[in-house]
Short mmCIF file of C-alpha atoms in Angstrom, two decimals:
data_model
loop_
_atom_site.label_atom_id
_atom_site.label_comp_id
_atom_site.label_asym_id
_atom_site.label_seq_id
_atom_site.Cartn_x
_atom_site.Cartn_y
_atom_site.Cartn_z
CA MET V 1 -94.88 82.77 46.21
CA THR V 2 -98.38 81.81 46.96
CA LEU V 3 -101.36 84.41 46.08
CA ALA V 4 -102.16 85.61 48.95
CA GLU V 5 -98.46 86.47 49.83
CA ARG V 6 -98.26 88.41 46.60
CA GLN V 7 -101.31 90.04 47.58
CA GLN V 8 -100.08 91.54 50.92
CA GLY V 9 -96.76 92.32 49.06
CA SER V 10 -98.05 94.87 46.93
CA ARG V 11 -100.05 96.52 49.87
CA GLU V 12 -96.24 97.34 51.63
CA PRO V 13 -95.05 100.59 51.61
CA ALA V 14 -92.77 101.94 48.84
CA GLY V 15 -89.15 101.53 50.01
CA GLY V 16 -89.72 98.25 51.93
CA ALA V 17 -91.26 99.49 55.24
CA ALA V 18 -91.82 97.11 57.56
CA PRO V 19 -95.54 96.40 57.46
CA GLY V 20 -97.10 98.65 60.62
CA MET V 21 -95.13 101.56 59.96
CA ALA V 22 -96.18 105.35 58.36
CA ALA V 23 -94.60 106.25 55.43
CA PRO V 24 -93.44 109.63 55.66
CA ALA V 25 -93.29 110.34 52.18
CA LEU V 26 -97.88 110.26 52.02
CA ALA V 27 -97.74 112.61 54.94
CA ALA V 28 -95.22 116.05 53.72
CA PRO V 29 -98.10 116.84 51.34
CA ASP V 30 -100.67 117.46 53.80
CA GLU V 31 -98.51 119.07 56.23
CA ALA V 32 -96.98 121.51 53.55
CA GLU V 33 -100.21 122.36 52.59
CA GLN V 34 -101.41 122.96 56.11
CA GLY V 35 -98.55 125.12 56.41
CA SER V 36 -99.22 127.22 53.31
CA ARG V 37 -102.82 128.06 54.40
CA VAL V 38 -101.60 129.36 57.51
CA VAL V 39 -99.24 131.39 55.99
CA GLN V 40 -101.99 132.80 53.41
CA ALA V 41 -104.32 133.31 56.51
CA ARG V 42 -101.48 135.70 58.16
CA GLN V 43 -101.05 137.22 54.78
CA GLY V 44 -104.45 137.82 54.60
CA ARG V 45 -105.18 139.39 58.19
CA LEU V 46 -102.37 141.40 57.34
CA ALA V 47 -103.45 142.78 54.19
CA ARG V 48 -107.04 143.25 55.61
CA TRP V 49 -105.40 145.09 58.82
CA ALA V 50 -103.22 147.60 56.05
CA ARG V 51 -106.78 148.25 54.31
CA ALA V 52 -108.58 149.13 57.81
CA ALA V 53 -105.48 151.09 58.45
CA ARG V 54 -105.14 153.05 55.23
CA ALA V 55 -109.36 153.81 54.96
CA MET V 56 -108.50 155.57 59.08
CA LEU V 57 -105.80 157.29 57.68
CA ARG V 58 -108.00 158.76 54.76
CA ARG V 59 -110.76 159.26 57.16
CA HIS V 60 -109.00 160.96 59.64
CA TRP V 61 -105.89 162.35 57.97
CA LEU V 62 -106.12 166.02 59.47
CA ALA V 63 -105.98 164.16 63.19
CA ALA V 64 -103.26 161.96 61.37
CA ALA V 65 -101.10 165.18 60.11
CA LEU V 66 -101.43 167.04 63.48
CA LEU V 67 -100.57 163.63 65.51
CA ALA V 68 -97.34 163.35 63.58
CA ALA V 69 -96.32 167.18 63.66
CA GLY V 70 -96.52 167.06 67.52
CA LEU V 71 -94.49 163.53 67.10
CA VAL V 72 -91.69 165.21 65.29
CA LEU V 73 -91.70 168.01 67.28
CA ARG V 74 -91.22 166.15 70.63
CA LEU V 75 -88.72 164.12 69.52
CA LEU V 76 -86.50 167.24 68.30
CA ALA V 77 -87.25 168.24 71.94
CA LEU V 78 -85.77 165.21 73.18
CA LEU V 79 -82.81 165.47 70.74
CA ALA V 80 -82.34 169.41 71.54
CA TYR V 81 -81.70 168.85 75.48
CA ARG V 82 -80.38 166.14 76.84
CA PRO V 83 -81.38 164.42 79.05
CA ALA V 84 -84.31 166.77 80.36
CA LEU V 85 -84.37 170.55 81.56
CA PHE V 86 -84.50 171.08 84.84
CA TYR V 87 -86.73 173.94 86.60
CA ILE V 88 -86.36 175.64 90.11
CA ASP V 89 -88.85 173.13 91.59
CA THR V 90 -87.19 170.33 90.08
CA THR V 91 -85.32 169.08 93.29
CA ARG V 92 -88.26 169.12 95.29
CA TYR V 93 -89.51 166.12 93.64
CA LEU V 94 -86.01 164.03 93.81
CA TYR V 95 -85.19 164.78 97.21
CA ASN V 96 -86.71 165.96 100.61
CA ALA V 97 -86.58 169.63 100.11
CA GLU V 98 -88.94 172.41 100.95
CA GLY V 99 -91.80 173.89 98.82
CA MET V 100 -95.26 175.63 98.17
CA ASP V 101 -96.77 172.48 97.02
CA PRO V 102 -98.19 168.56 96.73
CA VAL V 103 -95.52 166.19 95.74
CA GLY V 104 -97.91 163.62 94.28
CA TYR V 105 -95.27 163.60 90.81
CA LYS V 106 -92.45 162.75 92.73
CA GLY V 107 -94.43 158.76 92.89
CA PRO V 108 -94.51 158.45 88.54
CA LEU V 109 -91.04 160.36 88.94
CA ARG V 110 -89.19 158.18 91.06
CA ALA V 111 -90.81 154.96 89.54
CA ILE V 112 -89.13 155.65 86.42
CA LEU V 113 -85.95 156.67 87.55
CA LEU V 114 -85.86 153.77 89.41
CA VAL V 115 -85.47 151.26 86.03
CA ALA V 116 -84.35 154.48 83.88
CA ASN V 117 -83.29 157.84 83.78
CA PHE V 118 -84.52 161.50 83.33
CA GLY V 119 -84.37 161.11 79.12
CA THR V 120 -87.02 158.60 79.84
CA VAL V 121 -88.74 160.67 82.05
CA ALA V 122 -89.27 162.88 79.27
CA ALA V 123 -90.07 160.68 76.61
CA VAL V 124 -92.62 159.37 79.00
CA GLN V 125 -93.95 162.92 79.58
CA HIS V 126 -94.31 163.30 75.72
CA LEU V 127 -96.34 160.25 75.19
CA LEU V 128 -98.78 161.15 77.63
CA ALA V 129 -99.01 164.25 76.01
CA LEU V 130 -99.85 162.53 72.31
CA ALA V 131 -102.25 160.20 74.53
CA MET V 132 -104.22 163.01 76.00
CA ALA V 133 -104.62 164.24 72.41
CA VAL V 134 -105.91 160.81 70.89
CA LEU V 135 -107.90 160.72 74.15
CA ILE V 136 -109.56 164.08 73.29
CA TYR V 137 -110.05 163.52 69.51
CA LEU V 138 -112.31 160.42 70.64
CA LEU V 139 -114.33 161.94 72.96
CA VAL V 140 -115.09 164.65 70.77
CA LEU V 141 -116.14 162.62 68.01
CA ARG V 142 -118.01 160.01 70.45
CA ARG V 143 -119.90 163.02 72.22
CA GLY V 144 -121.07 164.17 68.04
CA GLY V 145 -118.44 166.50 67.16
CA SER V 146 -116.99 166.40 63.28
CA ARG V 147 -113.31 164.73 62.49
CA TRP V 148 -112.42 168.31 61.91
CA LEU V 149 -113.91 169.62 64.87
CA ALA V 150 -111.94 166.87 66.88
CA ALA V 151 -108.80 167.89 64.86
CA LEU V 152 -109.25 171.18 66.21
CA ALA V 153 -109.34 170.71 69.83
CA ILE V 154 -106.37 168.64 69.63
CA ALA V 155 -103.88 170.94 67.24
CA PRO V 156 -102.97 173.76 70.18
CA LEU V 157 -101.78 170.92 72.39
CA LEU V 158 -99.82 168.66 70.05
CA LEU V 159 -98.48 171.72 68.11
CA ASP V 160 -97.61 174.86 71.51
CA ALA V 161 -94.31 174.96 71.83
CA TYR V 162 -94.62 175.87 75.42
CA GLN V 163 -96.55 172.86 76.13
CA ILE V 164 -93.68 170.84 74.60
CA GLN V 165 -91.02 172.61 76.38
CA ALA V 166 -93.19 171.99 79.74
CA GLU V 167 -93.11 168.21 78.82
CA GLN V 168 -89.26 168.21 78.15
CA THR V 169 -89.03 169.87 81.93
CA ILE V 170 -88.61 167.28 84.94
CA MET V 171 -91.90 168.69 86.67
CA PRO V 172 -95.21 167.58 87.13
CA GLY V 173 -97.82 169.60 84.97
CA THR V 174 -97.97 167.19 82.35
CA TRP V 175 -99.27 164.25 84.46
CA PHE V 176 -101.16 167.23 86.23
CA GLU V 177 -102.70 167.57 82.87
CA ALA V 178 -103.32 163.68 81.96
CA LEU V 179 -105.08 162.97 85.36
CA ILE V 180 -107.48 166.18 84.61
CA VAL V 181 -108.29 164.41 80.98
CA GLY V 182 -108.54 160.43 82.32
CA GLY V 183 -110.84 162.14 84.70
CA LEU V 184 -113.29 164.43 82.31
CA ALA V 185 -113.19 161.51 79.78
CA ILE V 186 -114.46 158.68 82.26
CA LEU V 187 -117.35 160.84 82.84
CA LEU V 188 -117.92 161.92 79.60
CA TRP V 189 -117.43 158.57 77.66
CA PRO V 190 -120.79 156.93 78.37
CA PRO V 191 -123.81 158.92 77.11
CA ARG V 192 -125.13 159.18 81.22
CA PRO V 193 -122.29 158.25 83.65
CA GLY V 194 -122.43 155.09 85.50
CA TRP V 195 -121.90 154.89 89.37
CA ARG V 196 -118.28 153.45 88.61
CA HIS V 197 -117.58 156.03 85.92
CA VAL V 198 -118.55 158.37 88.70
CA LEU V 199 -116.05 156.77 91.57
CA ALA V 200 -113.27 156.31 88.95
CA ALA V 201 -113.33 160.04 87.62
CA GLY V 202 -113.76 161.74 91.67
CA LEU V 203 -110.45 159.25 92.32
CA LEU V 204 -108.70 160.36 89.01
CA LEU V 205 -109.52 164.29 89.73
CA GLY V 206 -109.14 163.80 93.56
CA THR V 207 -105.41 162.31 92.51
CA SER V 208 -104.29 165.48 90.48
CA ALA V 209 -105.19 167.70 93.40
CA THR V 210 -101.60 165.86 95.18
CA PHE V 211 -99.81 166.86 91.33
CA ALA V 212 -100.79 170.41 91.69
CA GLN V 213 -103.20 171.74 94.59
CA VAL V 214 -105.28 173.86 92.37
CA GLY V 215 -106.38 170.43 90.98
CA GLU V 216 -108.77 170.89 94.37
CA VAL V 217 -111.44 172.97 92.33
CA LEU V 218 -111.95 170.36 89.70
CA VAL V 219 -115.07 168.94 92.07
CA ILE V 220 -116.89 172.05 91.55
CA PRO V 221 -117.45 171.45 87.27
CA ALA V 222 -117.62 167.85 87.73
CA VAL V 223 -120.89 167.58 91.04
CA LEU V 224 -122.16 170.56 88.02
CA PHE V 225 -121.96 168.24 85.43
CA LEU V 226 -123.43 165.07 87.11
CA LEU V 227 -126.42 167.54 88.43
CA VAL V 228 -126.77 169.22 84.76
CA ALA V 229 -126.71 165.47 83.01
CA GLY V 230 -129.47 164.42 85.42
CA THR V 231 -131.94 166.38 84.10
CA GLY V 232 -134.57 165.67 81.75
CA ALA V 233 -135.27 162.05 83.37
CA ASP V 234 -138.01 161.18 85.05
CA GLY V 235 -139.29 162.88 88.65
CA GLY V 236 -136.15 160.62 90.71
CA TRP V 237 -133.43 162.64 88.55
CA TRP V 238 -132.52 164.81 92.01
CA ARG V 239 -131.95 161.44 93.61
CA ARG V 240 -129.85 159.54 91.26
CA ALA V 241 -127.77 162.96 89.93
CA GLY V 242 -127.44 164.19 93.41
CA GLY V 243 -126.08 160.66 94.57
CA LYS V 244 -123.90 160.28 92.02
CA ALA V 245 -122.37 164.00 92.90
CA ALA V 246 -122.02 163.06 96.15
CA ALA V 247 -120.30 160.04 95.31
CA LEU V 248 -117.88 161.67 93.12
CA ALA V 249 -117.48 164.25 95.92
CA GLY V 250 -116.53 161.38 98.39
CA ALA V 251 -114.18 159.60 96.08
CA PHE V 252 -112.69 162.88 94.96
CA VAL V 253 -111.83 163.21 98.88
CA LEU V 254 -109.88 159.95 99.27
CA PRO V 255 -106.60 160.63 97.61
CA ILE V 256 -106.36 163.95 99.39
CA LEU V 257 -106.90 162.40 102.65
CA ALA V 258 -104.77 160.06 102.32
CA TYR V 259 -102.03 162.55 101.22
CA SER V 260 -102.77 164.32 103.93
CA THR V 261 -102.81 161.66 106.43
CA GLY V 262 -99.34 160.54 105.14
CA SER V 263 -97.65 164.40 105.38
CA TYR V 264 -99.00 164.22 109.09
CA LEU V 265 -97.56 161.19 109.81
CA MET V 266 -93.96 162.20 107.87
CA THR V 267 -94.34 165.91 109.09
CA GLY V 268 -97.16 166.53 111.34
CA ASP V 269 -98.79 168.91 109.05
CA PHE V 270 -102.31 167.42 107.81
CA PHE V 271 -102.53 169.34 104.45
CA LEU V 272 -101.59 168.89 100.98
CA SER V 273 -98.82 171.63 101.07
CA HIS V 274 -97.72 174.95 102.74
CA SER V 275 -98.92 177.15 99.99
CA GLY V 276 -102.51 177.27 101.25
CA VAL V 277 -101.46 179.23 104.10
CA THR V 278 -99.09 181.77 102.71
CA SER V 279 -99.55 181.58 98.95
CA PHE V 280 -101.82 185.06 98.57
CA TYR V 281 -99.01 187.07 100.01
CA GLY V 282 -97.54 188.01 96.66
CA ARG V 283 -101.02 188.85 95.26
CA MET V 284 -102.34 190.77 97.99
CA ALA V 285 -98.69 192.57 98.80
CA ALA V 286 -98.68 193.77 95.16
CA ALA V 287 -102.03 195.24 95.09
CA ALA V 288 -102.08 196.83 98.56
CA ASP V 289 -101.87 200.74 98.92
CA CYS V 290 -99.42 200.82 102.39
CA THR V 291 -99.92 204.46 103.02
CA THR V 292 -103.96 203.71 104.19
CA LEU V 293 -103.79 200.39 104.72
CA ARG V 294 -104.22 199.97 108.30
CA LEU V 295 -101.82 197.36 109.98
CA PRO V 296 -100.69 196.13 113.51
CA ALA V 297 -97.23 196.98 114.21
CA SER V 298 -96.04 193.02 113.79
CA GLU V 299 -96.86 193.05 110.52
CA ARG V 300 -96.06 196.91 109.27
CA GLY V 301 -92.92 195.07 107.78
CA MET V 302 -94.57 193.04 105.45
CA CYS V 303 -95.50 195.78 103.82
CA PRO V 304 -93.09 196.00 100.19
CA THR V 305 -92.11 199.55 99.18
CA PRO V 306 -93.43 200.71 95.41
CA ALA V 307 -89.78 199.55 94.50
CA GLN V 308 -90.40 195.69 95.77
CA GLN V 309 -94.06 195.71 94.85
CA ALA V 310 -92.90 196.33 91.08
CA MET V 311 -90.85 193.16 91.43
CA GLY V 312 -94.82 191.55 91.21
CA PRO V 313 -96.14 188.86 93.13
CA ASP V 314 -93.85 185.95 92.14
CA TRP V 315 -90.98 187.75 93.59
CA LEU V 316 -92.74 188.77 96.68
CA GLU V 317 -93.62 185.43 97.28
CA TYR V 318 -90.35 183.70 96.79
CA GLY V 319 -87.77 186.47 96.27
CA THR V 320 -84.94 186.56 98.58
CA GLY V 321 -85.46 190.27 98.80
CA SER V 322 -89.11 189.79 99.91
CA PRO V 323 -90.56 191.63 103.45
CA ILE V 324 -91.67 188.17 104.54
CA ARG V 325 -88.46 186.82 104.76
CA PRO V 326 -86.66 188.14 107.43
CA TYR V 327 -89.92 187.18 109.33
CA TYR V 328 -89.07 183.67 108.43
CA ALA V 329 -85.88 183.85 109.46
CA HIS V 330 -86.14 185.14 113.07
CA LEU V 331 -89.60 184.03 113.93
CA PRO V 332 -91.32 180.56 114.24
CA ARG V 333 -92.80 179.46 111.18
CA ALA V 334 -96.42 178.97 112.56
CA THR V 335 -96.44 182.07 113.68
CA THR V 336 -94.98 183.91 110.41
CA ASP V 337 -97.55 182.00 108.74
CA ARG V 338 -100.20 183.68 110.98
CA LEU V 339 -98.95 187.11 110.65
CA ILE V 340 -98.90 186.55 106.84
CA SER V 341 -102.42 185.07 106.75
CA ASP V 342 -103.68 187.91 109.03
CA PHE V 343 -101.82 190.62 106.70
CA THR V 344 -103.15 189.06 103.26
CA HIS V 345 -106.81 189.27 105.09
CA ARG V 346 -106.79 192.83 106.19
CA VAL V 347 -105.93 193.66 102.34
CA LEU V 348 -108.33 191.67 100.97
CA THR V 349 -111.30 193.58 103.47
CA GLU V 350 -109.80 196.71 103.27
CA GLN V 351 -108.96 197.43 99.76
CA PRO V 352 -110.98 194.60 97.86
CA THR V 353 -111.63 196.79 94.58
CA ARG V 354 -107.40 197.23 94.40
CA VAL V 355 -107.00 193.30 94.46
CA ALA V 356 -109.84 192.89 92.01
CA GLY V 357 -108.65 195.44 89.32
CA ALA V 358 -104.99 193.71 89.85
CA TYR V 359 -106.27 190.43 89.57
CA ALA V 360 -109.09 190.74 86.45
CA GLN V 361 -105.85 192.11 84.58
CA ASP V 362 -104.21 189.05 85.21
CA VAL V 363 -106.88 187.09 83.84
CA LEU V 364 -107.42 188.92 80.91
CA LYS V 365 -103.80 188.09 80.00
CA LEU V 366 -104.76 184.81 78.30
CA PHE V 367 -105.92 186.44 75.40
CA ALA V 368 -103.16 188.68 74.56
CA LEU V 369 -101.69 188.66 71.08
CA THR V 370 -98.07 188.14 71.76
CA ARG V 371 -96.43 185.88 74.45
CA ASP V 372 -94.35 188.35 76.65
CA THR V 373 -93.44 189.51 80.26
CA ARG V 374 -95.15 192.39 81.74
CA PRO V 375 -93.71 194.40 84.30
CA GLY V 376 -94.56 191.97 87.60
CA ASP V 377 -94.62 188.72 85.91
CA ALA V 378 -93.47 185.91 86.54
CA PRO V 379 -90.58 185.90 83.98
CA ILE V 380 -91.82 184.19 80.76
CA PRO V 381 -87.76 182.99 79.62
CA ARG V 382 -87.97 180.20 81.88
CA TRP V 383 -90.48 178.49 79.71
CA GLN V 384 -88.69 179.09 76.40
CA PHE V 385 -86.23 176.84 74.67
CA GLN V 386 -83.05 178.30 74.75
CA THR V 387 -79.93 177.50 72.99
CA SER V 388 -77.64 176.91 75.84
CA PHE V 389 -78.58 174.70 79.01
CA PRO V 390 -80.80 176.60 81.27
CA TYR V 391 -79.75 176.47 85.24
CA TYR V 392 -81.76 178.21 87.92
CA PRO V 393 -79.65 178.68 91.11
CA PRO V 394 -79.38 177.87 93.87
CA HIS V 395 -82.17 175.63 93.47
CA ALA V 396 -81.42 174.21 89.94
CA SER V 397 -77.50 175.58 89.82
CA THR V 398 -74.79 173.68 87.79
CA GLN V 399 -73.90 171.50 90.57
CA VAL V 400 -77.16 170.62 91.35
CA VAL V 401 -78.29 169.41 88.24
CA HIS V 402 -74.77 167.65 87.73
CA THR V 403 -75.35 165.78 91.37
CA ALA V 404 -78.71 164.81 90.81
CA ILE V 405 -77.88 162.96 86.91
CA GLY V 406 -75.05 161.48 88.21
CA GLN V 407 -77.62 159.87 91.26
CA PHE V 408 -80.08 159.20 88.26
CA GLY V 409 -78.65 158.56 85.42
CA GLY V 410 -79.19 160.31 81.78
CA GLY V 411 -75.62 161.55 80.79
CA ALA V 412 -74.11 165.11 80.84
CA PRO V 413 -76.34 167.92 80.39
CA ALA V 414 -76.01 168.65 76.30
CA VAL V 415 -77.77 170.78 73.99
CA TRP V 416 -77.77 170.32 69.82
CA VAL V 417 -77.85 173.94 69.22
CA PRO V 418 -78.78 173.44 65.74
CA VAL V 419 -82.24 172.05 66.52
CA ALA V 420 -82.60 173.63 69.83
CA ASP V 421 -81.98 177.12 67.98
CA PHE V 422 -85.08 175.88 65.44
CA LEU V 423 -87.18 174.95 68.00
CA ARG V 424 -86.79 178.21 69.77
CA GLY V 425 -87.46 180.10 66.47
CA TYR V 426 -90.32 178.41 66.24
CA GLN V 427 -91.54 178.87 69.23
CA LEU V 428 -90.90 182.67 69.31
CA GLY V 429 -91.96 183.17 65.71
CA GLY V 430 -95.65 182.13 66.77
CA GLY V 431 -95.68 178.33 67.32
CA TYR V 432 -97.71 178.82 70.64
CA THR V 433 -101.87 179.14 70.79
CA PRO V 434 -102.48 182.79 70.20
CA GLY V 435 -104.96 184.80 73.22
CA PRO V 436 -107.46 185.61 70.20
CA LEU V 437 -108.20 182.22 69.13
CA LEU V 438 -108.40 181.15 73.15
CA LEU V 439 -110.65 184.44 73.24
CA LEU V 440 -112.88 182.79 70.57
CA PHE V 441 -112.87 179.70 72.47
CA THR V 442 -114.23 181.10 75.57
CA VAL V 443 -117.10 182.96 73.97
CA THR V 444 -118.11 179.10 71.87
CA GLY V 445 -117.20 177.44 75.18
CA LEU V 446 -119.80 179.82 77.09
CA ALA V 447 -122.23 179.46 74.55
CA GLY V 448 -122.55 176.02 74.11
CA SER V 449 -122.76 175.57 77.89
CA LEU V 450 -125.20 178.63 78.03
CA ALA V 451 -127.45 175.98 75.41
CA LEU V 452 -128.78 173.50 77.80
CA LEU V 453 -130.93 176.42 79.09
CA TRP V 454 -132.55 176.37 75.51
CA ARG V 455 -135.46 173.89 75.22
CA ARG V 456 -134.67 172.90 71.93
CA THR V 457 -131.50 171.53 73.35
CA ARG V 458 -133.02 169.79 75.75
CA GLY V 459 -135.05 168.20 73.27
CA ASP V 460 -132.15 167.10 71.05
CA LEU V 461 -130.20 164.32 72.12
CA GLN V 462 -127.08 164.58 70.02
CA THR V 463 -127.00 168.69 70.50
CA ARG V 464 -127.48 168.10 74.04
CA GLN V 465 -124.83 165.22 74.52
CA LEU V 466 -121.93 167.72 72.86
CA ALA V 467 -123.24 170.51 75.54
CA LEU V 468 -122.80 168.73 78.35
CA GLY V 469 -119.27 167.55 77.32
CA CYS V 470 -118.75 171.36 76.41
CA LEU V 471 -120.18 172.61 80.11
CA LEU V 472 -117.94 169.66 81.92
CA PHE V 473 -114.21 171.05 79.61
CA PHE V 474 -115.97 174.65 80.00
CA GLY V 475 -116.12 174.63 83.46
CA SER V 476 -112.94 173.00 84.41
CA ALA V 477 -111.45 175.33 82.20
CA VAL V 478 -112.77 178.42 84.06
CA THR V 479 -112.53 177.23 87.90
CA LEU V 480 -108.87 176.00 86.82
CA LEU V 481 -107.75 179.39 85.07
CA LEU V 482 -109.20 181.25 87.68
CA ALA V 483 -108.20 179.58 90.76
CA SER V 484 -104.69 179.62 89.26
CA ASP V 485 -104.46 183.48 88.95
CA LEU V 486 -105.48 184.34 92.43
CA PHE V 487 -102.45 183.57 93.38
CA GLU V 488 -99.85 185.14 90.57
CA PHE V 489 -99.84 185.06 87.13
CA SER V 490 -97.63 182.70 85.22
CA TRP V 491 -97.48 181.17 81.47
CA ARG V 492 -96.94 178.22 82.67
CA TYR V 493 -100.54 177.61 84.56
CA GLN V 494 -102.29 179.04 81.47
CA LEU V 495 -100.78 175.56 79.78
CA LEU V 496 -103.95 174.17 81.27
CA ALA V 497 -106.07 176.10 78.93
CA LEU V 498 -104.76 173.58 75.86
CA VAL V 499 -106.88 170.42 77.69
CA THR V 500 -109.68 172.28 78.74
CA LEU V 501 -110.92 175.47 77.41
CA VAL V 502 -109.49 174.54 73.42
CA PRO V 503 -111.70 170.95 73.85
CA ALA V 504 -114.98 173.06 75.24
CA GLY V 505 -114.50 175.85 72.83
CA ALA V 506 -114.53 172.83 69.89
CA LEU V 507 -117.52 171.28 71.09
CA GLY V 508 -119.62 174.76 71.31
CA ILE V 509 -118.81 175.09 67.82
CA GLY V 510 -120.58 171.93 67.49
CA VAL V 511 -123.19 172.96 69.57
CA ILE V 512 -123.89 176.18 67.67
CA ILE V 513 -123.76 174.51 64.72
CA ALA V 514 -126.23 171.59 65.20
CA SER V 515 -128.59 174.27 66.71
CA TRP V 516 -128.42 176.46 63.71
CA ARG V 517 -128.84 173.15 61.17
CA ARG V 518 -131.76 171.78 63.23
CA PRO V 519 -135.14 173.17 62.17
CA GLY V 520 -137.29 174.80 64.95
CA PRO V 521 -141.08 174.31 65.33
CA GLY V 522 -143.16 174.54 62.27
CA GLN V 523 -139.97 174.49 59.95
CA ALA V 524 -139.13 172.48 57.26
CA PRO V 525 -135.54 170.72 57.25
CA GLY V 526 -134.27 173.05 54.59
CA GLN V 527 -135.56 176.00 56.22
CA ALA V 528 -133.52 175.37 59.30
#
């Protein structure tokens, strides 16, 4: 063998591989090393995420504990009442049944039922409530509130058993609350909302009115917020603030117009619901003194007897023995509506003090120490957990509920009695937001909103941000709660305070603390 051949042979791979072929044994260490680096990088990321999660939990431990408690209570509700709870109005959103409220809730409800069942609907509503709590918490922090104030703002929403019972029920209340919180959060997230924020918030808040007609009043606090938030800028502030307020009002009206147009095409009525025409009858009839009220003969039959008045606005409005039922039975609906409208107008104009007194009594019930039913109120057991599956004939009778479940799925109605008994004991034993606490939030929310009139607040950016947030939440609470009580008092309507009045009160406390700590003119920081 020549010297050249021996040299070439020495360069051949081990194992006799042919010249030009790669040697796998040489590449194996590189691939193993690369795989090891990938694993180490993944483990490093997981470790960093774990450290960040632990740090976040340590920093926000109170909110995390409240969220965990709220999650457990909601899981118990899902386990205790299967597939979900039904109410008098539930079938309105499943079928084309006639009723007194908008049916915007039918959209998400039927969308979920297309791919799932009633149990999934309840689960989604519980998740919506948890998401609302997280959003409110972050919003309070973003406006400058402390962590304990932010936790205070979400505790009632997470722990109130009446709220949890409403989420377990196939009704639009939770979605209505979510649209409100979403719209307010869009306005408050930036220090000064831009045009996109204004339009998006207007659309969300306007859409809320298609779930519950009382949402129409939300345009008032939103517009007021934009006008107040524009103060303190240069001389052209009113043009920008006024323009944004007009844009929000226009966006707010769009969903309502779209819904009303659809209603007109399908039913011939251009409105959100029929409730706007006659829903004041219960309030007016309960307060009227028919012995002195001047009425035409055609409306005299609408006057209730003292025994009927004692049944309260809810029964007078919807009860089968109400004085207005014979009118609907024997006259065209349009004629009956006109007569009822005239009757309510006469009561209001001739006996305003009686109406105002009855209304004021209902407004103050929100601050009661305990939750119970007073004569004439809508029965509170409707909003309480029961140890057996509740039915409400004829609209939510056994047959109606079983038929609906057979059509949309979820399994036969069942109650896990031990868990239901626990939830009922928790609810009746104090698992709700007490009235005195809501009164405190009302006082602090009002104080925080009025602080915007104080010159020192206008000059302090952080305190002003807190006060503006307080103003929007408090204005929304006042308009929603007062408008709801115009028709009748119901503990179900008072749940709106949990997502409006409670955050307003927490932000108001933040304004008070910030104003107390901030030194005044000529004071040293320690003298504040």
